[in-house]
Amino acid sequence: MAEKEITIKDVARLAGVSVATVSRVMNGRDRVSDATRKKIQRIIEELNFVPNTMAASMVNKKTHMLAVVVPEIQNPFYTAVIGGTVEAAKKEGFSTLVVSTYNDEAEEEEFFEGFLGRNVDGIILIGTHKEAGFYRNIRKPTILVDRYINDCGHDGVLIDNFRGAYEAAKHFVEYGHERIAIIDGAHDFNDGKDRYWGYHQALHEHGIVPEPGYHKQGKWLEEDGYRFTMELMQSAEPPTAIFATNNVICTGAIKAIRDLNLRIGEDISLIGFDENELAQFVQPRVTVVGRPMREMGIQATEMLIQKIKTPPGEQTKLKRIVLDVELIKRGSVKKLN
Amino acid sequence: MAEKEITIKDVARLAGVSVATVSRVMNGRDRVSDATRKKIQRIIEELNFVPNTMAASMVNKKTHMLAVVVPEIQNPFYTAVIGGTVEAAKKEGFSTLVVSTYNDEAEEEEFFEGFLGRNVDGIILIGTHKEAGFYRNIRKPTILVDRYINDCGHDGVLIDNFRGAYEAAKHFVEYGHERIAIIDGAHDFNDGKDRYWGYHQALHEHGIVPEPGYHKQGKWLEEDGYRFTMELMQSAEPPTAIFATNNVICTGAIKAIRDLNLRIGEDISLIGFDENELAQFVQPRVTVVGRPMREMGIQATEMLIQKIKTPPGEQTKLKRIVLDVELIKRGSVKKLN
DNA sequence: TTGAAAGCGATACCAC
DNA sequence: GTGGTATCGCTTTCAA
């Protein structure tokens, strides 16, 4: 681990040519005579020379690396997005590195200020910051995924949270439910807010006034799902249906229902948002709003690379792609009518 | 996104000093008169200047970045290790980036050859390659975690797989089981192999000859756990106990048992390796061999940083830390005696 | 205390 | 085709 690195100069010297020529054969652009090319390649082989990527990057200002920054690496939703990103990036010759901010704004800032944030060619960002200002400060091709802040100055790939929630709530209503609870968290981002209002509108349209006591706001955590489901079901007038607005809240709700010895789809109807392991395990399986997670990563990455390749002059207008969601009906909603 | 970057030269010019002096106040090493320091700091502030980390790294050959390379980012075991790494690295002033090789050797090689692999200061590696040669080629401080290849030339942080499996199998035996099946995968790495032989020894010590038909080898996948459990339970002489040697195999086994309408801990006893969501959800909960996942990441990172800071001359002998495992007894093993 | 200048290891333009 | 050299943006002697 001590030997000093071999550089392009060493190769040039041993091959009896200039560094310029060595550089040429490495990058294969300019033409070089077959004889010298062969010789240089042999030396490179012998010396086991690998060019210093950082030096090259200093000149051409490109690293061919993308970063995908997510709030929480443990959440399968995010890892699916990451998977899509890695796949799409690879196809275009970019490497991807993953950074988890653990939902910590400071952590997110550190990324952008550090070596990484400053040296990737572009960023797929599922942000933790809530103010547009933070995003406007990012002077690098960036695509916001899932969470979008208005006026942030970047393109986005989102899903139709409003419609997803609307369909879920409508499904409850159409099956005759009226006492429909919703468990969510702070409306810091568009996603959470939209889900609430989608639910809200579906109820309204069917003449149901959402009861404040049926709206439980936590921190989008599994324990919130557990605790609020407990509370709801043990209240004087329990709901007949619960809308768990993300995957971990849904997991918590399922556990609570189990601990209460209630039967899903019988004693209580349930719809989740995003797939999760338990939703697919319990019987009957739980109806969820599904979204094209991997696809979101792919689309975002393609947009990003497109942007990276576009000359600074001819950048286009801001763009937001909204992907559709799908209500995956299974057996967790009881028909009351 | 077009404006040209501000450099140290701009700052120097505007402050009427040399770049050397600006560099000095940025790094705060050499002493600079209070007057000029103040002035330079003001200019830096005004210009919103952020030094180019890459240029700096070219000189001092340090990036203060660590990479943690895992086979699969979706597996909670690995994300736990990552979590430990990030925490420990941060404490020492290092940033961490995550790379998933998706169990693909080519992907792993690309990492090492690419920008990333060549520019981090050290690597926490849960490898995918099976031959020592690959690892010996890594000329950078590296700690192998979990999977270890003999003669690879790097330190390692492992767990006592043998004992974990041994305790699990012994637990079965002590509860009177004799027909004990094991589901694992290829013995490409020490971990899988050790788990098998730990099981083997426990049985032998108690006078039980492991029956070949009870050893099912797949690819360490959930579907293997599912399929083999089905096969085993539908065979002429089903086992009374199954040892599922990793978290996803255990998940598959639980699903199969559910689909067969069997009761865990009653019709079939089960022990898993590593925690998993279903093991904690089903009732009775499933006994598992637990290991200090986060702790593994922390220990490995501390070793790594230690190594990075050690002058090349005085490197110590290779070292392997083996952390202990714990059999977390719950209700999935029936007492037959 | 401060400045000039020599790198760090590549690329790319301009000559020849 | 090939070589010389300025350059990228910073750090670090060496002098002054």
XYZ file of C-alpha atoms (C1' of nucleotides) in Angstrom:
706
model
C 0.000 0.000 0.000
C 3.066 2.198 -0.013
C 4.517 2.116 -3.549
C 4.157 5.419 -5.310
C 1.577 5.524 -8.035
C 2.560 5.093 -11.626
C 1.680 8.113 -13.749
C 1.303 8.925 -17.357
C 4.819 10.335 -17.266
C 6.319 6.994 -16.354
C 4.543 5.397 -19.244
C 5.691 8.124 -21.610
C 9.274 7.837 -20.492
C 9.433 4.063 -20.806
C 7.750 4.151 -24.186
C 9.984 6.919 -25.395
C 7.071 9.163 -26.357
C 5.415 12.283 -24.993
C 2.646 12.255 -22.426
C 0.402 13.727 -25.076
C 0.707 10.587 -27.124
C 0.051 8.347 -24.186
C -3.020 10.360 -23.407
C -4.118 9.872 -26.998
C -3.968 6.121 -26.921
C -5.731 6.038 -23.573
C -8.647 8.039 -24.826
C -8.543 6.678 -28.328
C -9.679 9.916 -29.939
C -6.832 11.297 -32.022
C -5.134 8.850 -34.316
C -1.799 7.353 -33.404
C 0.383 5.112 -35.539
C -0.145 1.440 -34.974
C 3.443 0.893 -33.941
C 3.504 3.448 -31.140
C 0.009 2.516 -30.037
C 1.033 -1.101 -29.607
C 4.169 -0.155 -27.762
C 2.353 2.153 -25.379
C -0.339 -0.362 -24.717
C 2.259 -2.935 -23.861
C 3.963 -0.620 -21.403
C 0.635 0.259 -19.826
C -0.062 -3.416 -19.429
C 3.352 -4.192 -17.993
C 3.277 -1.351 -15.533
C -0.308 -2.089 -14.675
C -0.947 1.595 -15.119
C -4.344 3.015 -14.305
C -4.846 6.691 -15.026
C -5.743 9.007 -12.204
C -9.400 9.790 -12.764
C -9.307 12.792 -10.543
C -6.640 14.536 -12.577
C -8.643 13.894 -15.695
C -11.768 15.235 -14.068
C -9.984 18.401 -13.120
C -9.511 19.151 -16.745
C -12.734 18.106 -18.334
C -15.000 18.739 -15.379
C -16.829 15.463 -15.674
C -16.784 12.485 -13.350
C -19.487 10.372 -14.914
C -20.952 9.837 -11.545
C -24.458 10.378 -10.307
C -25.587 10.548 -6.727
C -28.954 9.424 -5.524
C -29.767 11.009 -2.213
C -32.595 9.485 -0.205
C -33.987 10.198 3.245
C -33.768 6.667 4.509
C -32.006 3.726 3.057
C -33.968 1.203 5.088
C -37.249 1.968 3.381
C -37.964 -0.399 0.490
C -39.669 2.368 -1.433
C -36.426 4.259 -1.657
C -34.308 1.245 -2.430
C -36.600 0.512 -5.336
C -36.092 4.022 -6.684
C -32.367 3.555 -6.209
C -32.501 0.308 -8.138
C -34.131 2.040 -11.077
C -31.587 4.801 -10.992
C -28.611 2.501 -10.926
C -29.978 0.529 -13.830
C -30.696 3.540 -16.010
C -27.440 5.236 -15.146
C -25.405 2.209 -15.992
C -27.049 1.978 -19.352
C -25.745 5.457 -20.107
C -22.289 4.828 -18.758
C -22.683 6.546 -15.424
C -21.854 5.140 -12.020
C -24.181 5.741 -9.159
C -23.494 6.270 -5.541
C -26.067 6.255 -2.813
C -26.317 8.609 0.095
C -28.796 8.375 2.927
C -29.563 11.543 4.828
C -31.501 9.739 7.518
C -34.103 12.466 7.255
C -31.638 14.918 8.665
C -31.357 18.311 7.015
C -27.837 18.871 8.283
C -26.781 15.563 6.831
C -28.238 16.589 3.505
C -26.386 19.873 3.535
C -23.152 18.120 4.324
C -23.535 16.033 1.247
C -23.822 19.038 -0.984
C -20.926 20.838 0.629
C -18.661 17.819 0.714
C -16.487 16.124 -1.776
C -19.285 14.038 -3.153
C -21.916 16.628 -3.763
C -19.440 18.863 -5.462
C -18.022 16.238 -7.753
C -20.873 14.233 -9.152
C -22.226 15.246 -12.513
C -25.819 15.197 -11.370
C -28.124 14.339 -8.519
C -31.332 12.405 -8.033
C -32.744 13.899 -4.906
C -35.465 12.847 -2.566
C -35.061 15.825 -0.364
C -35.422 16.384 3.318
C -35.445 20.153 3.266
C -38.777 21.875 3.194
C -37.895 25.325 1.860
C -37.418 26.151 -1.789
C -34.361 28.231 -0.987
C -32.276 25.224 -0.192
C -33.009 23.666 -3.536
C -32.456 26.833 -5.483
C -28.928 26.929 -4.118
C -28.070 23.662 -5.789
C -26.060 24.639 -8.844
C -25.907 21.291 -10.520
C -28.231 19.224 -12.657
C -30.720 17.820 -10.190
C -34.006 15.988 -10.418
C -36.362 15.919 -7.479
C -38.148 12.641 -7.016
C -41.349 11.990 -5.121
C -41.164 15.005 -2.887
C -41.431 18.262 -4.742
C -41.123 21.791 -3.518
C -42.671 24.495 -5.621
C -40.373 27.111 -6.991
C -37.306 24.998 -6.292
C -35.861 25.462 -9.728
C -35.457 21.804 -10.650
C -37.292 19.224 -12.669
C -39.240 16.557 -10.866
C -40.606 13.068 -11.205
C -43.647 12.648 -9.059
C -46.627 10.462 -8.701
C -50.223 11.423 -8.496
C -50.584 11.247 -4.757
C -53.874 13.035 -4.846
C -55.465 10.563 -7.177
C -53.977 7.593 -5.341
C -55.526 8.708 -2.094
C -58.709 9.717 -3.831
C -59.124 6.275 -5.359
C -58.443 4.602 -2.048
C -60.983 6.672 -0.187
C -63.506 6.359 -3.000
C -63.112 2.600 -2.845
C -64.039 2.670 0.816
C -67.045 4.843 0.140
C -68.258 2.723 -2.724
C -68.136 -0.283 -0.481
C -70.435 1.511 1.877
C -68.000 2.878 4.413
C -68.654 6.213 6.077
C -66.530 6.174 9.173
C -63.186 6.344 7.373
C -60.062 7.240 9.319
C -56.785 8.430 7.891
C -53.356 8.157 9.503
C -50.643 10.372 8.089
C -47.930 12.738 9.250
C -46.944 16.363 8.908
C -47.875 17.961 5.604
C -44.357 19.184 5.035
C -44.190 17.980 1.483
C -46.632 17.853 -1.353
C -46.938 14.095 -1.134
C -48.404 13.953 2.336
C -50.606 16.941 1.779
C -51.955 15.640 -1.505
C -52.775 12.303 0.018
C -54.794 13.947 2.707
C -56.724 16.149 0.342
C -57.352 13.333 -2.073
C -58.956 11.436 0.751
C -60.799 14.548 1.773
C -62.241 15.209 -1.634
C -63.417 11.648 -2.170
C -65.358 11.785 1.044
C -66.817 15.178 0.303
C -67.926 14.181 -3.141
C -69.948 11.445 -1.580
C -71.459 13.642 1.027
C -69.350 12.453 3.881
C -67.878 15.033 6.166
C -64.434 13.905 7.287
C -64.524 13.835 11.041
C -61.520 15.527 12.664
C -61.222 12.749 15.207
C -60.612 10.350 12.369
C -57.598 12.250 11.128
C -54.508 11.138 13.012
C -51.226 12.866 12.339
C -47.941 11.427 13.523
C -44.482 11.426 12.020
C -44.990 8.956 9.235
C -43.584 6.200 11.444
C -44.544 2.608 12.006
C -45.192 3.314 15.647
C -47.651 6.012 14.639
C -49.534 3.483 12.588
C -49.596 1.149 15.537
C -50.521 3.660 18.184
C -53.201 5.476 16.237
C -54.833 2.271 15.081
C -54.998 1.200 18.692
C -56.521 4.518 19.691
C -59.009 4.541 16.880
C -60.225 1.017 17.444
C -60.555 1.469 21.160
C -62.433 4.754 20.894
C -66.131 5.139 21.576
C -66.999 5.090 17.922
C -64.280 3.223 16.002
C -64.017 3.732 12.254
C -64.961 0.925 9.910
C -62.064 1.723 7.631
C -58.527 3.044 7.963
C -56.388 4.598 5.270
C -52.701 4.165 6.151
C -50.914 6.709 4.016
C -47.488 5.145 3.713
C -45.872 1.749 3.889
C -44.622 1.814 7.444
C -47.796 3.300 8.875
C -49.588 0.433 7.201
C -47.223 -2.063 8.780
C -47.902 -0.563 12.169
C -51.639 -0.675 11.575
C -51.504 -4.336 10.645
C -49.597 -5.144 13.800
C -52.074 -3.236 15.928
C -55.009 -4.993 14.327
C -53.334 -8.300 15.001
C -52.689 -7.381 18.624
C -56.284 -6.296 19.028
C -57.384 -9.673 17.760
C -59.394 -8.070 15.019
C -59.798 -9.469 11.556
C -58.698 -7.367 8.593
C -61.433 -6.973 6.035
C -63.971 -8.070 8.562
C -63.787 -6.112 11.781
C -61.824 -3.331 10.164
C -61.108 -2.440 6.563
C -57.672 -1.193 5.598
C -55.910 0.337 2.619
C -52.215 1.138 2.572
C -50.026 3.312 0.400
C -47.107 1.468 -1.215
C -46.433 -2.198 -0.979
C -45.011 -3.634 2.180
C -44.116 -7.096 3.286
C -46.873 -7.520 5.826
C -49.572 -6.241 3.501
C -48.771 -9.131 1.233
C -48.394 -11.644 4.012
C -51.517 -11.319 6.085
C -54.710 -12.948 4.998
C -56.661 -11.497 3.441
C -53.888 -9.473 1.874
C -54.135 -5.732 2.187
C -55.316 -3.486 -0.625
C -52.734 -0.813 -1.349
C -52.121 2.127 -3.603
C -49.182 0.964 -5.680
C -46.803 3.207 -7.495
C -44.095 2.535 -10.082
C -41.175 2.973 -7.747
C -38.466 1.569 -9.928
C -39.880 3.401 -12.908
C -39.647 6.670 -11.030
C -35.930 6.135 -10.616
C -35.509 5.264 -14.261
C -37.416 8.254 -15.580
C -35.643 10.639 -13.248
C -32.265 9.320 -14.275
C -32.988 9.612 -17.948
C -34.112 13.186 -17.480
C -31.008 13.888 -15.451
C -28.570 12.506 -17.964
C -30.372 14.334 -20.713
C -29.900 17.506 -18.767
C -26.247 16.835 -18.085
C -25.622 16.390 -21.766
C -27.475 19.520 -22.751
C -25.196 22.544 -23.275
C -25.793 25.163 -20.579
C -27.085 27.611 -23.148
C -30.085 25.704 -24.324
C -31.661 24.499 -21.133
C -35.372 24.072 -21.460
C -38.178 25.105 -19.192
C -38.763 23.350 -15.935
C -40.591 20.109 -16.307
C -42.454 17.831 -13.989
C -43.358 14.296 -14.882
C -46.245 12.821 -12.980
C -46.551 9.052 -13.035
C -49.780 7.336 -12.355
C -50.673 5.155 -9.405
C -52.843 2.115 -9.218
C -55.206 0.852 -6.576
C -54.310 -2.788 -6.106
C -57.471 -4.331 -4.776
C -57.147 -7.307 -2.510
C -59.282 -8.544 0.296
C -58.923 -5.991 3.048
C -61.995 -3.875 2.365
C -65.329 -5.215 3.524
C -68.429 -4.554 1.482
C -70.994 -2.967 3.744
C -73.738 -2.305 1.214
C -25.967 26.521 -13.957
C -23.652 28.266 -16.364
C -21.659 30.852 -14.405
C -18.026 29.994 -14.120
C -16.882 28.792 -10.745
C -15.191 31.159 -8.386
C -11.679 30.060 -7.547
C -9.086 30.818 -5.004
C -7.518 33.189 -7.490
C -10.571 35.393 -7.589
C -10.528 35.617 -3.845
C -6.835 36.424 -3.839
C -7.202 39.114 -6.425
C -10.113 40.813 -4.720
C -8.403 40.666 -1.377
C -5.169 41.956 -2.782
C -3.165 39.031 -1.468
C -1.587 35.895 -2.891
C -3.397 32.610 -3.306
C -1.025 31.137 -0.775
C -2.409 33.403 1.879
C -5.977 32.591 0.987
C -5.138 28.923 1.189
C -3.680 29.553 4.609
C -6.773 31.099 6.062
C -8.951 28.392 4.537
C -6.982 25.640 6.177
C -6.169 27.607 9.285
C -2.754 26.033 9.689
C -0.101 28.711 9.173
C -0.585 31.933 10.996
C -1.919 34.942 9.187
C -2.291 38.439 10.544
C -5.674 39.195 11.941
C -6.240 42.022 9.518
C -5.692 40.033 6.345
C -7.527 37.014 7.736
C -10.605 39.120 8.405
C -10.436 40.682 4.978
C -10.078 37.359 3.213
C -12.876 35.801 5.188
C -15.133 38.659 4.243
C -14.362 38.263 0.565
C -14.932 34.525 0.764
C -18.259 35.200 2.361
C -19.249 37.814 -0.184
C -18.288 35.714 -3.167
C -19.834 32.652 -1.619
C -16.641 30.881 -2.467
C -16.348 27.162 -1.867
C -12.974 25.625 -2.579
C -12.694 22.895 -5.148
C -12.223 19.742 -3.108
C -10.924 17.795 -6.031
C -8.043 20.133 -6.657
C -7.152 19.944 -3.005
C -7.335 16.171 -3.059
C -4.967 16.045 -5.970
C -2.343 17.596 -3.814
C -2.822 15.940 -0.481
C -4.176 12.632 -1.729
C -7.006 12.480 0.762
C -10.711 12.778 0.158
C -12.027 11.965 3.600
C -14.504 9.666 2.030
C -15.237 6.046 2.769
C -17.171 3.658 0.602
C -19.261 0.839 1.927
C -19.824 -1.753 -0.746
C -22.587 -4.286 -0.163
C -24.044 -7.051 -2.286
C -27.634 -5.940 -1.990
C -29.065 -2.753 -0.698
C -32.528 -4.193 -0.199
C -31.440 -6.578 2.516
C -31.984 -5.117 5.981
C -28.913 -6.876 7.278
C -26.732 -4.840 4.990
C -28.520 -1.585 5.602
C -27.920 -2.092 9.291
C -24.207 -2.517 8.680
C -24.286 0.588 6.524
C -25.986 2.500 9.292
C -23.221 1.583 11.708
C -20.591 2.593 9.213
C -22.097 5.957 8.476
C -22.404 6.714 12.160
C -18.839 5.755 13.015
C -17.390 7.470 9.959
C -19.156 10.701 10.686
C -17.808 10.710 14.204
C -14.317 10.709 12.719
C -15.044 13.322 10.116
C -15.434 11.035 7.147
C -18.288 10.963 4.662
C -19.674 7.669 3.522
C -21.051 6.639 0.212
C -22.900 3.444 -0.442
C -22.548 1.180 -3.412
C -24.615 -1.898 -4.113
C -23.100 -4.521 -6.362
C -26.341 -6.462 -6.664
C -24.309 -9.621 -6.123
C -22.646 -9.087 -9.457
C -18.897 -9.547 -9.674
C -18.580 -7.336 -12.737
C -20.405 -4.561 -10.914
C -18.000 -4.905 -8.036
C -15.004 -4.672 -10.320
C -16.388 -1.587 -11.965
C -16.576 0.111 -8.639
C -12.916 -0.448 -7.959
C -11.832 0.645 -11.400
C -14.056 3.688 -11.521
C -13.838 7.139 -10.138
C -15.246 6.158 -6.809
C -13.169 3.177 -5.968
C -10.031 5.013 -6.855
C -10.778 8.108 -4.874
C -12.116 7.068 -1.516
C -9.677 6.830 1.345
C -10.858 3.406 2.407
C -13.444 0.729 1.840
C -15.784 -1.353 3.948
C -16.420 -4.347 1.757
C -18.952 -7.105 1.862
C -17.579 -8.821 -1.168
C -19.132 -10.742 -3.961
C -15.966 -12.229 -5.379
C -14.986 -15.676 -4.226
C -11.277 -15.791 -4.994
C -8.569 -14.291 -2.822
C -6.811 -12.890 -5.862
C -9.421 -10.245 -6.422
C -9.061 -8.950 -2.904
C -5.301 -8.998 -2.953
C -5.415 -6.633 -5.884
C -7.119 -3.962 -3.837
C -4.382 -1.490 -2.976
C -6.273 0.607 -0.530
C -7.202 0.315 3.113
C -10.059 -2.158 3.147
C -11.939 -4.083 5.780
C -13.900 -7.157 4.846
C -17.158 -7.525 6.710
C -19.179 -10.662 7.246
C -17.837 -12.579 4.293
C -14.181 -13.374 4.576
C -11.836 -14.993 2.139
C -8.700 -16.537 3.519
C -5.455 -15.120 2.302
C -7.118 -11.992 0.939
C -4.677 -9.640 2.569
C -7.179 -7.502 4.479
C -8.523 -7.240 7.962
C -11.992 -8.511 8.684
C -14.944 -8.110 11.005
C -16.881 -11.333 11.195
C -19.330 -13.080 13.366
C -19.165 -16.530 14.758
C -21.359 -18.226 12.208
C -20.300 -21.627 13.335
C -21.350 -21.077 16.892
C -24.591 -19.389 15.859
C -25.612 -22.377 13.825
C -24.318 -24.740 16.438
C -26.447 -23.132 19.139
C -29.500 -23.190 16.925
C -29.126 -26.856 16.086
C -28.278 -27.713 19.658
C -31.439 -25.973 20.789
C -33.462 -28.198 18.499
C -31.723 -31.297 19.785
C -32.153 -30.340 23.397
C -35.848 -29.948 22.807
C -35.931 -33.498 21.561
C -35.779 -32.973 17.809
C -33.958 -35.481 15.652
C -35.289 -34.904 12.177
C -33.730 -31.505 11.682
C -33.550 -30.020 8.201
C -31.331 -27.177 7.075
C -31.905 -24.863 4.136
C -28.906 -22.924 2.900
C -27.148 -22.050 -0.329
C -23.799 -22.542 -1.985
C -20.842 -22.646 0.380
C -19.005 -19.985 -1.555
C -18.086 -17.998 1.492
C -17.049 -18.872 4.970
C -20.343 -17.737 6.442
C -22.525 -20.255 4.676
C -20.061 -23.029 5.112
C -19.603 -22.371 8.813
C -23.319 -22.328 9.391
C -23.693 -25.698 7.800
C -20.869 -27.257 9.781
C -22.029 -25.711 13.014
C -25.352 -27.412 12.485
C -23.568 -30.579 11.488
C -21.422 -30.689 14.559
C -24.286 -30.050 16.964
C -26.164 -32.988 15.542
C -23.141 -35.230 15.573
C -22.309 -34.442 19.142
C -25.719 -35.647 20.091
C -25.490 -38.811 18.117
C -27.695 -37.682 15.281
C -26.510 -38.339 11.768
C -27.556 -35.464 9.505
C -29.609 -36.975 6.789
C -28.609 -35.776 3.292
C -32.242 -35.435 2.287
C -32.656 -32.858 5.007
C -29.970 -30.610 3.599
C -31.441 -28.352 0.944
C -29.155 -26.045 -0.943
C -30.514 -23.190 -3.032
C -29.200 -19.738 -3.729
C -29.867 -18.089 -0.419
C -33.122 -16.688 -1.782
C -36.580 -16.290 -0.324
C -38.004 -18.530 -2.994
C -35.578 -21.255 -1.956
C -36.871 -21.024 1.565
C -40.402 -21.290 0.280
C -39.842 -24.100 -2.181
C -37.685 -26.285 0.023
C -39.991 -25.914 2.991
C -42.838 -27.051 0.761
C -40.810 -30.010 -0.448
C -39.655 -30.993 2.991
C -43.080 -30.831 4.563
C -44.714 -32.735 1.764
C -42.106 -35.476 1.722
C -42.700 -38.974 3.040
C -40.920 -38.239 6.253
C -41.044 -34.532 6.980
C -38.615 -33.058 9.468
C -39.861 -31.813 12.809
C -37.552 -28.822 12.655
C -36.106 -26.531 10.029
C -33.062 -24.307 10.322
C -33.352 -21.431 7.857
C -29.834 -20.102 7.533
C -30.469 -16.514 6.541
C -33.163 -13.894 6.841
C -34.816 -14.257 3.464
C -34.805 -18.056 3.509
C -36.582 -17.774 6.827
C -39.141 -15.417 5.332
C -39.796 -17.913 2.563
C -40.128 -20.724 5.048
C -42.665 -18.807 7.096
C -44.742 -18.131 4.002
C -44.639 -21.779 2.986
C -45.685 -22.893 6.444
C -48.561 -20.445 6.315
C -49.621 -21.700 2.888
C -49.457 -25.284 4.085
C -51.744 -24.330 6.935
C -49.245 -25.580 9.455
C -48.642 -24.016 12.809
C -45.176 -22.793 13.637
C -43.869 -24.249 16.877
C -46.527 -26.887 16.765
C -46.560 -28.779 13.484
C -43.099 -27.617 12.594
C -40.333 -25.967 14.571
C -38.275 -23.240 12.988
C -35.163 -21.208 13.689
C -33.906 -18.448 11.440
C -30.618 -16.616 11.094
C -30.865 -12.829 11.471
C -33.960 -10.914 12.313
C -36.635 -10.385 9.724
C -39.976 -8.695 9.732
C -42.085 -11.814 9.460
C -40.182 -13.674 12.160
C -41.251 -10.970 14.546
C -44.774 -10.746 13.225
C -46.078 -14.283 13.219
C -47.321 -15.878 16.374
C -45.563 -17.461 18.009
C -42.639 -15.349 16.929
C -39.737 -17.165 15.405
C -36.546 -17.947 17.287
C -33.548 -16.582 15.432
C -29.807 -16.340 15.672
C -29.242 -12.635 16.104
C -26.055 -10.826 15.335
C -24.813 -7.310 16.087
C -25.256 -5.940 12.591
C -24.853 -2.274 13.341
C -21.969 -3.037 15.634
C -20.210 -4.861 12.826
C -20.320 -1.711 10.744
C -19.050 0.398 13.593
C -16.152 -1.869 14.455
C -15.138 -2.232 10.846
C -15.177 1.503 10.312
C -13.101 2.189 13.364
C -10.543 -0.335 12.210
C -10.558 1.193 8.762
C -9.998 4.741 9.885
C -7.296 3.558 12.220
C -5.620 1.953 9.264
C -5.983 5.009 7.064
C -4.307 7.117 9.685
C -1.459 4.712 10.221
C 1.695 5.630 8.266
C 2.369 3.052 5.534
C 5.564 1.985 7.207
C 4.146 0.676 10.422
C 1.206 -1.405 9.331
C 0.472 -4.180 11.732
C -0.286 -7.814 11.108
C -3.578 -8.830 9.626
C -6.349 -8.915 12.140
C -9.766 -10.459 12.264
C -12.349 -9.459 14.783
C -15.024 -12.031 15.468
C -18.178 -10.774 17.119
C -20.461 -13.055 19.008
C -23.980 -14.072 18.098
C -26.940 -14.757 20.279
C -29.751 -17.251 20.051
C -32.901 -15.250 20.612
C -35.360 -17.795 21.905
C -38.999 -17.210 21.155
C -41.828 -19.615 20.648
C -41.104 -21.395 17.402
C -39.432 -24.512 18.759
C -41.650 -27.185 20.196
C -40.471 -29.240 23.133
C -40.728 -32.880 22.180
C -39.229 -34.450 25.266
C 3.537 37.365 7.969
C 3.413 37.042 3.064
C 4.468 35.901 -1.879
C 6.500 33.290 -5.817
C 6.662 29.207 -7.826
C 6.892 24.223 -8.156
C 4.102 20.557 -8.196
C -0.367 17.024 -8.182
C -1.641 13.977 -13.031
C -4.098 14.340 -16.497
C -6.076 16.903 -21.215
C -6.003 19.603 -25.345
C -4.450 23.141 -28.306
C -0.883 24.522 -31.316
C 3.158 23.665 -33.821
C 6.026 21.006 -36.587
C 1.391 11.451 -36.231
C 3.757 13.441 -32.473
C 5.713 16.662 -29.075
C 5.693 20.861 -26.183
C 3.197 23.235 -22.984
C -0.515 25.870 -20.810
C -4.130 24.640 -17.855
C -7.459 22.817 -14.191
C -7.562 24.823 -8.679
C -5.378 24.018 -4.941
C -1.228 23.044 -1.344
C 3.255 23.631 0.202
C 8.112 24.577 0.424
C 11.445 28.332 0.129
C 12.653 33.105 0.334
C 12.030 37.506 1.423
